[in-house]
mmCIF file of C-alpha atoms in Angstrom:
data_model
loop_
_atom_site.group_PDB
_atom_site.id
_atom_site.type_symbol
_atom_site.label_atom_id
_atom_site.label_comp_id
_atom_site.label_asym_id
_atom_site.label_seq_id
_atom_site.Cartn_x
_atom_site.Cartn_y
_atom_site.Cartn_z
ATOM 1 C CA MET A 1 0.052 -0.111 -0.029
ATOM 2 C CA THR A 2 1.591 3.353 -0.968
ATOM 3 C CA ASN A 3 1.403 6.358 1.533
ATOM 4 C CA ASP A 4 -1.522 8.107 -0.619
ATOM 5 C CA GLN A 5 -3.370 4.939 -0.422
ATOM 6 C CA SER A 6 -2.671 4.633 3.373
ATOM 7 C CA HIS A 7 -3.621 8.084 4.017
ATOM 8 C CA ASN A 8 -6.808 7.724 2.062
ATOM 9 C CA ALA A 9 -7.787 4.665 4.017
ATOM 10 C CA SER A 10 -7.428 6.379 7.238
ATOM 11 C CA ASP A 11 -9.660 9.085 6.033
ATOM 12 C CA GLN A 12 -12.312 6.456 5.406
ATOM 13 C CA LEU A 13 -12.188 5.271 8.987
ATOM 14 C CA PRO A 14 -14.413 6.787 11.642
ATOM 15 C CA PRO A 15 -13.278 9.162 14.178
ATOM 16 C CA GLY A 16 -12.621 8.291 17.556
ATOM 17 C CA VAL A 17 -13.786 10.087 20.600
ATOM 18 C CA ILE A 18 -12.059 9.644 23.784
ATOM 19 C CA ALA A 19 -14.473 10.485 27.003
ATOM 20 C CA GLY A 20 -12.152 12.330 29.501
ATOM 21 C CA ALA A 21 -9.547 15.055 29.065
ATOM 22 C CA SER A 22 -6.960 13.767 31.752
ATOM 23 C CA GLN A 23 -3.622 12.777 30.921
ATOM 24 C CA THR A 24 -5.025 9.317 30.143
ATOM 25 C CA GLY A 25 -7.489 10.498 27.762
ATOM 26 C CA VAL A 26 -4.895 12.769 26.053
ATOM 27 C CA LEU A 27 -3.005 9.583 25.536
ATOM 28 C CA GLY A 28 -5.902 7.742 23.904
ATOM 29 C CA VAL A 29 -6.153 10.490 21.310
ATOM 30 C CA ARG A 30 -2.542 10.153 20.735
ATOM 31 C CA SER A 31 -2.728 6.563 19.989
ATOM 32 C CA LEU A 32 -5.447 7.203 17.419
ATOM 33 C CA HIS A 33 -3.554 10.156 16.091
ATOM 34 C CA ARG A 34 -0.535 8.022 15.508
ATOM 35 C CA ARG A 35 -2.600 5.725 13.287
ATOM 36 C CA GLY A 36 -3.808 8.291 11.145
ATOM 37 C CA ILE A 37 -7.396 8.433 12.674
ATOM 38 C CA ARG A 38 -8.861 11.827 13.471
ATOM 39 C CA ALA A 39 -9.698 11.766 17.167
ATOM 40 C CA LEU A 40 -10.706 14.114 19.899
ATOM 41 C CA CYS A 41 -11.663 14.285 23.722
ATOM 42 C CA PHE A 42 -14.116 16.206 25.709
ATOM 43 C CA ASP A 43 -14.650 16.667 29.461
ATOM 44 C CA CYS A 44 -16.528 18.583 31.733
ATOM 45 C CA ASN A 45 -13.628 20.049 33.779
ATOM 46 C CA ASP A 46 -11.820 22.520 31.448
ATOM 47 C CA GLN A 47 -8.839 22.518 33.833
ATOM 48 C CA LEU A 48 -7.572 19.039 32.733
ATOM 49 C CA PRO A 49 -4.486 18.427 30.223
ATOM 50 C CA GLY A 50 -6.497 17.537 27.106
ATOM 51 C CA PHE A 51 -7.274 21.550 27.202
ATOM 52 C CA LYS A 52 -3.678 22.296 26.965
ATOM 53 C CA SER A 53 -2.353 19.362 24.689
ATOM 54 C CA VAL A 54 -1.135 19.693 21.411
ATOM 55 C CA TYR A 55 -3.533 16.573 20.676
ATOM 56 C CA GLY A 56 -6.701 18.913 21.527
ATOM 57 C CA PRO A 57 -7.919 21.430 22.633
ATOM 58 C CA ALA A 58 -10.383 19.238 24.475
ATOM 59 C CA ARG A 59 -14.237 19.909 23.767
ATOM 60 C CA LEU A 60 -16.018 21.503 27.027
ATOM 61 C CA CYS A 61 -19.162 19.740 27.760
ATOM 62 C CA PRO A 62 -21.923 19.777 30.627
ATOM 63 C CA ASN A 63 -21.110 17.365 33.381
ATOM 64 C CA PRO A 64 -23.380 14.236 32.819
ATOM 65 C CA ASP A 65 -23.836 13.826 36.506
ATOM 66 C CA THR A 66 -25.510 17.002 37.396
ATOM 67 C CA ASP A 67 -26.803 18.026 33.917
ATOM 68 C CA PRO A 68 -27.500 14.991 31.670
ATOM 69 C CA LEU A 69 -29.920 16.794 29.417
ATOM 70 C CA GLY A 70 -27.468 19.414 28.647
ATOM 71 C CA TRP A 71 -24.644 16.313 28.208
ATOM 72 C CA VAL A 72 -26.690 14.417 25.424
ATOM 73 C CA ASN A 73 -27.599 17.577 23.689
ATOM 74 C CA PHE A 74 -23.547 18.114 23.708
ATOM 75 C CA MET A 75 -23.111 14.746 22.373
ATOM 76 C CA GLN A 76 -25.765 15.020 19.635
ATOM 77 C CA ASP A 77 -24.334 18.260 18.501
ATOM 78 C CA LEU A 78 -20.621 16.758 18.235
ATOM 79 C CA ALA A 79 -22.171 13.841 16.183
ATOM 80 C CA GLN A 80 -23.556 16.286 13.871
ATOM 81 C CA GLU A 81 -20.447 18.093 13.656
ATOM 82 C CA LEU A 82 -17.930 15.030 12.908
ATOM 83 C CA ALA A 83 -20.725 13.812 10.355
ATOM 84 C CA GLN A 84 -19.502 10.327 10.820
ATOM 85 C CA LYS A 85 -20.635 7.543 13.217
ATOM 86 C CA ALA A 86 -17.631 8.047 15.703
ATOM 87 C CA VAL A 87 -16.044 5.634 18.053
ATOM 88 C CA LEU A 88 -16.709 6.467 21.838
ATOM 89 C CA ILE A 89 -14.168 5.266 24.250
ATOM 90 C CA PRO A 90 -13.721 6.265 27.859
ATOM 91 C CA SER A 91 -10.949 7.213 29.835
ATOM 92 C CA SER A 92 -13.118 8.106 33.173
ATOM 93 C CA ASP A 93 -15.599 6.298 35.170
ATOM 94 C CA ARG A 94 -18.178 9.209 34.638
ATOM 95 C CA TYR A 95 -18.421 8.956 30.842
ATOM 96 C CA VAL A 96 -18.756 4.876 31.498
ATOM 97 C CA THR A 97 -21.601 5.539 33.532
ATOM 98 C CA ALA A 98 -22.887 8.274 31.220
ATOM 99 C CA PHE A 99 -22.590 5.893 28.104
ATOM 100 C CA PHE A 100 -24.677 3.431 29.739
ATOM 101 C CA GLN A 101 -27.462 5.682 31.148
ATOM 102 C CA HIS A 102 -28.005 7.461 27.639
ATOM 103 C CA ARG A 103 -26.938 4.307 25.541
ATOM 104 C CA GLU A 104 -30.116 4.117 23.556
ATOM 105 C CA ILE A 105 -29.702 8.012 22.248
ATOM 106 C CA LEU A 106 -26.079 7.846 21.631
ATOM 107 C CA GLU A 107 -26.304 4.202 19.610
ATOM 108 C CA LYS A 108 -28.073 6.413 16.968
ATOM 109 C CA HIS A 109 -25.088 8.738 16.476
ATOM 110 C CA PHE A 110 -21.574 6.656 17.903
ATOM 111 C CA HIS A 111 -20.346 3.143 18.051
ATOM 112 C CA VAL A 112 -20.681 2.435 21.689
ATOM 113 C CA CYS A 113 -19.336 -0.801 23.053
ATOM 114 C CA SER A 114 -21.548 -3.759 23.177
ATOM 115 C CA GLY A 115 -20.324 -4.323 26.837
ATOM 116 C CA ILE A 116 -21.089 -1.153 28.213
ATOM 117 C CA GLU A 117 -23.757 -2.299 30.692
ATOM 118 C CA LEU A 118 -21.399 -4.836 32.373
ATOM 119 C CA GLN A 119 -18.658 -1.833 32.331
ATOM 120 C CA ALA A 120 -20.969 0.443 34.028
ATOM 121 C CA SER A 121 -21.419 -2.332 36.730
ATOM 122 C CA PHE A 122 -17.406 -2.577 37.050
ATOM 123 C CA ALA A 123 -17.239 1.458 37.320
ATOM 124 C CA GLU A 124 -19.476 1.353 40.560
ATOM 125 C CA LYS A 125 -17.348 -0.572 43.394
ATOM 126 C CA GLN A 126 -20.652 -2.556 45.078
ATOM 127 C CA THR A 127 -21.628 -3.884 41.907
ATOM 128 C CA GLN A 128 -17.861 -4.692 40.961
ATOM 129 C CA TYR A 129 -17.335 -6.448 44.279
ATOM 130 C CA GLU A 130 -20.556 -8.209 43.531
ATOM 131 C CA LEU A 131 -19.396 -9.740 40.318
ATOM 132 C CA ALA A 132 -15.999 -10.669 41.598
ATOM 133 C CA LEU A 133 -17.947 -12.723 44.327
ATOM 134 C CA GLN A 134 -20.564 -14.283 41.804
ATOM 135 C CA HIS A 135 -17.462 -15.071 39.176
ATOM 136 C CA ARG A 136 -15.264 -16.491 42.004
ATOM 137 C CA MET A 137 -12.574 -13.681 41.653
ATOM 138 C CA PRO A 138 -10.561 -14.074 45.093
ATOM 139 C CA MET A 139 -10.703 -10.804 47.146
ATOM 140 C CA PRO A 140 -10.232 -9.636 50.807
ATOM 141 C CA VAL A 141 -12.754 -9.748 53.148
ATOM 142 C CA THR A 142 -15.106 -7.168 52.130
ATOM 143 C CA GLY A 143 -18.518 -5.556 53.528
ATOM 144 C CA MET A 144 -20.941 -3.693 51.459
ATOM 145 C CA ILE A 145 -22.181 -1.141 54.246
ATOM 146 C CA ASN A 146 -25.542 0.495 54.286
ATOM 147 C CA ASN A 147 -25.846 2.020 57.639
ATOM 148 C CA LEU A 148 -24.038 2.329 61.033
ATOM 149 C CA GLN A 149 -25.504 -1.030 62.541
ATOM 150 C CA GLU A 150 -24.429 -2.883 59.545
ATOM 151 C CA LEU A 151 -21.023 -1.648 59.949
ATOM 152 C CA THR A 152 -20.505 -2.070 63.778
ATOM 153 C CA ASP A 153 -21.671 -5.671 63.102
ATOM 154 C CA PHE A 154 -19.483 -6.282 60.186
ATOM 155 C CA SER A 155 -16.657 -4.669 61.590
ATOM 156 C CA LYS A 156 -16.075 -8.092 63.969
ATOM 157 C CA ASN A 157 -15.055 -9.830 60.797
ATOM 158 C CA LEU A 158 -12.244 -7.133 59.954
ATOM 159 C CA THR A 159 -8.558 -6.916 61.212
ATOM 160 C CA TYR A 160 -6.946 -3.547 61.656
ATOM 161 C CA PRO A 161 -5.753 -1.380 59.962
ATOM 162 C CA CYS A 162 -8.381 -1.917 57.236
ATOM 163 C CA ILE A 163 -10.101 0.303 54.453
ATOM 164 C CA LEU A 164 -13.289 2.357 54.132
ATOM 165 C CA LYS A 165 -14.222 3.292 50.627
ATOM 166 C CA PRO A 166 -17.088 5.075 48.438
ATOM 167 C CA TRP A 167 -18.958 3.373 46.490
ATOM 168 C CA HIS A 168 -17.423 5.816 43.795
ATOM 169 C CA PHE A 169 -14.621 8.191 44.576
ATOM 170 C CA ARG A 170 -17.100 10.860 42.856
ATOM 171 C CA GLU A 171 -19.084 11.080 45.840
ATOM 172 C CA TRP A 172 -16.043 12.130 48.165
ATOM 173 C CA GLU A 173 -15.425 14.803 45.502
ATOM 174 C CA GLN A 174 -18.444 16.351 46.614
ATOM 175 C CA PHE A 175 -17.050 17.624 49.885
ATOM 176 C CA PRO A 176 -16.014 20.960 50.476
ATOM 177 C CA LYS A 177 -12.008 21.337 50.309
ATOM 178 C CA GLY A 178 -11.561 21.361 54.051
ATOM 179 C CA HIS A 179 -13.313 18.195 54.868
ATOM 180 C CA PRO A 180 -11.028 15.310 55.850
ATOM 181 C CA LEU A 181 -12.308 13.220 53.138
ATOM 182 C CA PHE A 182 -12.378 15.761 50.286
ATOM 183 C CA CYS A 183 -11.151 14.040 47.017
ATOM 184 C CA LYS A 184 -9.808 10.863 48.506
ATOM 185 C CA LYS A 185 -10.287 7.391 47.372
ATOM 186 C CA ILE A 186 -9.779 5.490 50.458
ATOM 187 C CA VAL A 187 -9.180 6.043 54.061
ATOM 188 C CA ILE A 188 -6.963 3.503 56.308
ATOM 189 C CA VAL A 189 -8.618 3.181 59.753
ATOM 190 C CA ASN A 190 -6.667 1.378 62.655
ATOM 191 C CA SER A 191 -9.738 0.891 65.238
ATOM 192 C CA GLU A 192 -13.250 0.211 65.446
ATOM 193 C CA GLN A 193 -13.583 3.524 67.252
ATOM 194 C CA GLU A 194 -11.556 5.273 64.116
ATOM 195 C CA LEU A 195 -13.537 3.447 61.466
ATOM 196 C CA ILE A 196 -17.124 4.651 63.207
ATOM 197 C CA LEU A 197 -15.640 8.129 63.226
ATOM 198 C CA ASN A 198 -14.689 8.037 59.368
ATOM 199 C CA TYR A 199 -17.958 6.462 58.337
ATOM 200 C CA ASN A 200 -19.861 9.294 60.123
ATOM 201 C CA LEU A 201 -17.682 11.703 58.288
ATOM 202 C CA ALA A 202 -18.236 9.878 54.869
ATOM 203 C CA SER A 203 -21.913 9.174 55.239
ATOM 204 C CA GLU A 204 -22.461 12.968 54.868
ATOM 205 C CA ALA A 205 -22.300 12.314 51.215
ATOM 206 C CA ASN A 206 -23.587 8.393 51.281
ATOM 207 C CA PRO A 207 -24.371 6.069 54.208
ATOM 208 C CA ARG A 208 -23.573 3.271 51.705
ATOM 209 C CA LEU A 209 -19.919 2.481 51.917
ATOM 210 C CA ILE A 210 -17.618 -0.477 51.533
ATOM 211 C CA VAL A 211 -15.347 -1.787 54.104
ATOM 212 C CA GLN A 212 -12.571 -4.149 53.484
ATOM 213 C CA ASP A 213 -9.439 -5.967 54.656
ATOM 214 C CA ILE A 214 -6.211 -4.954 53.354
ATOM 215 C CA ILE A 215 -3.997 -7.089 51.297
ATOM 216 C CA HIS A 216 -0.825 -7.507 53.198
ATOM 217 C CA GLY A 217 2.276 -7.646 51.189
ATOM 218 C CA SER A 218 4.823 -5.480 49.788
ATOM 219 C CA ASP A 219 4.087 -2.956 46.683
ATOM 220 C CA THR A 220 6.151 -4.844 44.515
ATOM 221 C CA ASP A 221 3.595 -7.797 45.014
ATOM 222 C CA LYS A 222 1.222 -5.981 43.106
ATOM 223 C CA ARG A 223 0.321 -6.877 39.605
ATOM 224 C CA VAL A 224 -1.495 -4.605 36.675
ATOM 225 C CA TYR A 225 -3.521 -6.671 34.252
ATOM 226 C CA LEU A 226 -4.408 -5.191 31.045
ATOM 227 C CA ALA A 227 -6.400 -6.426 28.301
ATOM 228 C CA CYS A 228 -9.103 -5.788 25.623
ATOM 229 C CA TYR A 229 -12.172 -8.377 24.953
ATOM 230 C CA ASP A 230 -13.689 -8.600 21.506
ATOM 231 C CA ARG A 231 -17.167 -8.292 20.916
ATOM 232 C CA ASN A 232 -17.568 -12.011 21.490
ATOM 233 C CA SER A 233 -15.818 -11.821 24.758
ATOM 234 C CA ASN A 234 -12.528 -13.283 23.388
ATOM 235 C CA ARG A 235 -9.431 -11.812 24.695
ATOM 236 C CA ILE A 236 -7.491 -10.180 21.705
ATOM 237 C CA ALA A 237 -4.848 -8.412 23.668
ATOM 238 C CA ASN A 238 -3.032 -8.752 27.095
ATOM 239 C CA ALA A 239 -0.126 -7.253 29.152
ATOM 240 C CA MET A 240 0.968 -7.696 32.779
ATOM 241 C CA PHE A 241 3.172 -5.038 34.812
ATOM 242 C CA ARG A 242 4.694 -5.267 38.122
ATOM 243 C CA GLU A 243 4.303 -2.046 40.500
ATOM 244 C CA LEU A 244 7.811 -1.066 42.000
ATOM 245 C CA ARG A 245 6.432 2.258 43.514
ATOM 246 C CA CYS A 246 3.042 4.232 44.231
ATOM 247 C CA ALA A 247 1.798 7.115 45.586
ATOM 248 C CA PRO A 248 0.678 7.021 48.264
ATOM 249 C CA ILE A 249 2.635 4.053 49.319
ATOM 250 C CA GLY A 250 0.647 0.740 49.646
ATOM 251 C CA TYR A 251 -2.425 2.068 48.142
ATOM 252 C CA GLY A 252 -1.897 4.345 44.967
ATOM 253 C CA PRO A 253 -1.575 4.150 41.365
ATOM 254 C CA ALA A 254 1.826 3.042 40.218
ATOM 255 C CA SER A 255 4.551 5.625 39.620
ATOM 256 C CA VAL A 256 7.059 3.424 38.193
ATOM 257 C CA CYS A 257 6.004 -0.262 36.966
ATOM 258 C CA GLU A 258 8.030 -2.792 34.643
ATOM 259 C CA PRO A 259 6.509 -5.672 32.498
ATOM 260 C CA VAL A 260 6.449 -8.909 34.075
ATOM 261 C CA VAL A 261 5.257 -12.384 33.364
ATOM 262 C CA ASP A 262 2.938 -14.019 35.896
ATOM 263 C CA PRO A 263 0.893 -16.837 34.594
ATOM 264 C CA GLU A 264 -0.827 -17.137 37.722
ATOM 265 C CA ALA A 265 -2.065 -13.674 37.719
ATOM 266 C CA ASP A 266 -2.858 -13.641 34.394
ATOM 267 C CA LYS A 267 -5.234 -16.749 34.543
ATOM 268 C CA VAL A 268 -6.981 -15.290 37.774
ATOM 269 C CA CYS A 269 -7.778 -12.158 35.897
ATOM 270 C CA ASN A 270 -8.497 -13.439 32.329
ATOM 271 C CA ASP A 271 -10.985 -16.260 34.141
ATOM 272 C CA PHE A 272 -12.850 -13.653 35.874
ATOM 273 C CA LEU A 273 -13.147 -11.538 32.771
ATOM 274 C CA THR A 274 -14.198 -14.520 30.750
ATOM 275 C CA ARG A 275 -16.827 -15.709 33.073
ATOM 276 C CA ALA A 276 -18.378 -12.343 33.715
ATOM 277 C CA GLY A 277 -18.637 -12.270 29.667
ATOM 278 C CA TYR A 278 -16.667 -8.839 29.572
ATOM 279 C CA VAL A 279 -16.397 -6.943 26.253
ATOM 280 C CA GLY A 280 -13.800 -3.863 25.800
ATOM 281 C CA ILE A 281 -10.885 -2.526 27.635
ATOM 282 C CA CYS A 282 -10.300 -3.476 31.347
ATOM 283 C CA GLU A 283 -7.258 -3.080 33.658
ATOM 284 C CA ILE A 284 -7.315 -5.078 37.075
ATOM 285 C CA GLU A 285 -5.107 -4.272 39.934
ATOM 286 C CA VAL A 286 -4.242 -7.674 42.112
ATOM 287 C CA LYS A 287 -1.982 -8.578 44.740
ATOM 288 C CA ARG A 288 -0.591 -11.550 46.340
ATOM 289 C CA ASP A 289 -1.632 -11.673 50.023
ATOM 290 C CA ILE A 290 1.269 -12.971 52.021
ATOM 291 C CA LYS A 291 -1.063 -14.036 54.893
ATOM 292 C CA ASP A 292 -2.506 -16.829 52.411
ATOM 293 C CA GLY A 293 -0.546 -16.638 49.372
ATOM 294 C CA LYS A 294 -3.722 -15.967 47.510
ATOM 295 C CA ILE A 295 -3.872 -13.580 44.478
ATOM 296 C CA LYS A 296 -6.762 -10.955 45.425
ATOM 297 C CA LEU A 297 -8.653 -8.058 43.786
ATOM 298 C CA ILE A 298 -7.924 -4.714 44.533
ATOM 299 C CA GLU A 299 -9.991 -2.875 41.926
ATOM 300 C CA ALA A 300 -10.862 -3.132 38.276
ATOM 301 C CA ASN A 301 -11.293 -0.208 35.979
ATOM 302 C CA PRO A 302 -13.524 -0.607 32.895
ATOM 303 C CA ARG A 303 -11.777 1.731 30.633
ATOM 304 C CA LEU A 304 -8.424 3.379 29.481
ATOM 305 C CA SER A 305 -6.307 3.727 32.616
ATOM 306 C CA GLY A 306 -3.065 5.199 33.466
ATOM 307 C CA SER A 307 -1.229 2.159 33.865
ATOM 308 C CA GLY A 308 -2.557 1.220 30.601
ATOM 309 C CA ASP A 309 -0.405 3.850 29.049
ATOM 310 C CA ALA A 310 2.592 1.352 29.591
ATOM 311 C CA ALA A 311 1.049 -1.475 27.211
ATOM 312 C CA PRO A 312 1.779 0.006 23.820
ATOM 313 C CA TYR A 313 5.449 0.135 24.835
ATOM 314 C CA ALA A 314 5.169 -3.754 25.414
ATOM 315 C CA GLY A 315 3.585 -3.834 21.727
ATOM 316 C CA VAL A 316 -0.018 -3.983 22.680
ATOM 317 C CA ASP A 317 -1.498 -0.548 21.788
ATOM 318 C CA LEU A 318 -5.138 -1.413 23.640
ATOM 319 C CA CYS A 319 -6.883 1.894 22.387
ATOM 320 C CA TYR A 320 -6.230 1.294 18.786
ATOM 321 C CA ILE A 321 -7.234 -2.556 19.096
ATOM 322 C CA HIS A 322 -10.444 -1.693 20.810
ATOM 323 C CA TYR A 323 -11.211 0.616 18.437
ATOM 324 C CA LEU A 324 -10.737 -1.858 15.622
ATOM 325 C CA ASP A 325 -13.152 -4.281 17.053
ATOM 326 C CA MET A 326 -15.727 -1.779 17.684
ATOM 327 C CA ILE A 327 -15.761 -0.860 14.056
ATOM 328 C CA GLY A 328 -16.208 -4.600 13.164
ATOM 329 C CA GLN A 329 -12.582 -5.473 12.035
ATOM 330 C CA LYS A 330 -11.201 -8.910 13.000
ATOM 331 C CA VAL A 331 -8.151 -8.592 15.261
ATOM 332 C CA ASP A 332 -5.816 -11.630 15.629
ATOM 333 C CA PRO A 333 -4.791 -11.729 19.304
ATOM 334 C CA VAL A 334 -1.981 -9.355 20.286
ATOM 335 C CA HIS A 335 0.441 -10.486 23.106
ATOM 336 C CA PRO A 336 3.084 -8.294 24.929
ATOM 337 C CA ASN A 337 6.544 -8.220 23.413
ATOM 338 C CA SER A 338 9.821 -9.299 25.410
ATOM 339 C CA LYS A 339 11.347 -6.043 25.863
ATOM 340 C CA HIS A 340 11.909 -4.697 29.394
ATOM 341 C CA PHE A 341 11.530 -0.942 30.035
ATOM 342 C CA TYR A 342 10.384 1.215 33.249
ATOM 343 C CA HIS A 343 7.107 3.096 32.885
ATOM 344 C CA ILE A 344 7.064 6.155 34.888
ATOM 345 C CA VAL A 345 4.647 8.692 35.871
ATOM 346 C CA LEU A 346 6.611 11.558 36.923
ATOM 347 C CA ARG A 347 4.129 13.720 38.856
ATOM 348 C CA ALA A 348 3.406 10.750 41.080
ATOM 349 C CA GLU A 349 7.314 10.175 41.630
ATOM 350 C CA GLY A 350 7.789 13.581 43.176
ATOM 351 C CA ARG A 351 5.761 12.009 46.008
ATOM 352 C CA ALA A 352 6.736 8.605 45.740
ATOM 353 C CA ILE A 353 10.671 8.788 45.917
ATOM 354 C CA PRO A 354 10.838 11.212 49.206
ATOM 355 C CA ALA A 355 8.106 8.822 50.830
ATOM 356 C CA TYR A 356 9.753 5.524 50.032
ATOM 357 C CA MET A 357 13.249 6.971 51.014
ATOM 358 C CA LYS A 358 11.652 7.655 54.232
ATOM 359 C CA ALA A 359 10.252 4.677 54.828
ATOM 360 C CA GLY A 360 13.279 2.931 54.176
ATOM 361 C CA LEU A 361 12.057 1.456 51.314
ATOM 362 C CA LEU A 362 14.149 2.904 48.542
ATOM 363 C CA SER A 363 17.943 3.307 48.375
ATOM 364 C CA TRP A 364 19.817 5.478 45.800
ATOM 365 C CA LYS A 365 21.040 2.534 44.191
ATOM 366 C CA ASN A 366 17.674 1.220 43.313
ATOM 367 C CA LEU A 367 16.453 4.681 42.548
ATOM 368 C CA VAL A 368 19.109 5.044 39.773
ATOM 369 C CA LYS A 369 18.434 1.416 38.493
ATOM 370 C CA SER A 370 14.772 2.300 38.180
ATOM 371 C CA TYR A 371 15.513 5.183 35.738
ATOM 372 C CA LYS A 372 17.612 3.003 33.624
ATOM 373 C CA PRO A 373 16.812 2.978 30.042
ATOM 374 C CA PRO A 374 14.735 2.350 28.151
ATOM 375 C CA LEU A 375 12.233 4.336 29.615
ATOM 376 C CA ALA A 376 8.697 5.100 28.941
ATOM 377 C CA PHE A 377 6.616 8.311 30.359
ATOM 378 C CA TYR A 378 3.026 8.519 31.296
ATOM 379 C CA ASP A 379 3.394 12.327 31.344
ATOM 380 C CA PHE A 380 6.068 13.175 29.388
ATOM 381 C CA ASP A 381 5.783 13.610 25.606
ATOM 382 C CA ILE A 382 8.349 15.685 23.651
ATOM 383 C CA ARG A 383 5.948 16.605 21.077
ATOM 384 C CA ASP A 384 3.526 17.711 23.732
ATOM 385 C CA TRP A 385 6.192 20.196 25.213
ATOM 386 C CA LYS A 386 3.903 22.531 27.092
ATOM 387 C CA LEU A 387 2.339 19.873 28.938
ATOM 388 C CA SER A 388 5.904 18.242 29.504
ATOM 389 C CA LEU A 389 7.295 21.325 30.513
ATOM 390 C CA GLU A 390 4.666 21.886 33.126
ATOM 391 C CA THR A 391 4.904 18.313 34.565
ATOM 392 C CA LEU A 392 8.616 18.555 34.672
ATOM 393 C CA LEU A 393 8.156 22.083 36.827
ATOM 394 C CA VAL A 394 5.604 20.562 39.090
ATOM 395 C CA SER A 395 7.473 17.247 39.741
ATOM 396 C CA ILE A 396 10.675 18.865 40.697
ATOM 397 C CA ILE A 397 8.558 21.568 42.938
ATOM 398 C CA THR A 398 6.770 18.555 44.581
ATOM 399 C CA LEU A 399 10.060 16.312 45.120
ATOM 400 C CA ILE A 400 11.859 19.394 46.660
ATOM 401 C CA ARG A 401 8.853 20.216 48.977
ATOM 402 C CA ASN A 402 8.690 16.458 50.054
ATOM 403 C CA VAL A 403 12.707 16.471 50.673
ATOM 404 C CA LEU A 404 12.346 19.872 52.701
ATOM 405 C CA PHE A 405 9.481 18.157 54.723
ATOM 406 C CA LYS A 406 11.434 15.019 55.288
ATOM 407 C CA LYS A 407 14.328 16.708 57.018
ATOM 408 C CA LYS A 408 12.293 19.068 59.252
#
């Protein structure tokens, strides 16, 4: 095929629309752009990277949680502007939920993943954990709590410290900035008294909460499973990564990870999604519990994800593969190559490095080793130089502040 023919072929492909303008959304647009596919992203928060990126600017839309009619009108206008039935790919749980709630209207104008109903169930912690129990995915002791009495009764099953989390992290975004739980995804509690105190704080947003035992082990015991399943629920792409550091320690997303071969973790995750009949992109975070040796679910993300950016560097471009399946093209299964690299999230590293050193979990030798090329960066792209410069400045300032805080 000549260059002109290739260009013409890409022009005939439908556009891709990434829902969400976080860095993850920007990378979804970049993935499709690199394949010659017209792509854009949108979001209701104009402070996100997509509005500054060379791969944007993102389109500003109404918030589907608070203005569903306005958001649907925005999507219909966008479809008319694109003049083709574009492919919708979410990079945020907010839009997974919105796609499901408005799928009948959206399907008239866009390609919507046929697995969106199950994806929406994965996007809510309660239904995600219910599906895990139903499909025999190992989990830590987990309670879905509706009121204080249920919490008090269930607390007898817990060991401390344990985790309290909302059904969806957006619930705690509603708190004012001074609230102790504002924008947190989880809270660690060390006693029943502390558990009740934090439950009362959290119930101001929603009395329905999730309480869990902690999966014991080091951060390097954590695995990130990345995969795409076609419209027939067959796995057509997969990759696996080992976490080296995360922010915050123990509970945050990876700030550095590397490819790893872990057949047991791969089987546990694949069996779960296959039994559930999953369709689309999914990231599953699991960890081996040193108490019983079992691999257990931390959480699943039914969309493009930050750690998912590592997959293309291993030869598995999840966004593009999912796009091809959604437009009806046959995709032969894609497996990771054998190349080793470190995938780095610079902004998170500004917090992680001093925290791990302060805890005695990171030496200078291992820090240098984790930056040994080849390297891949989540939030640094020389073409997207404005965002990359901002990332470098924020990372350096964060690192310096944490180092100075450590010395005090």
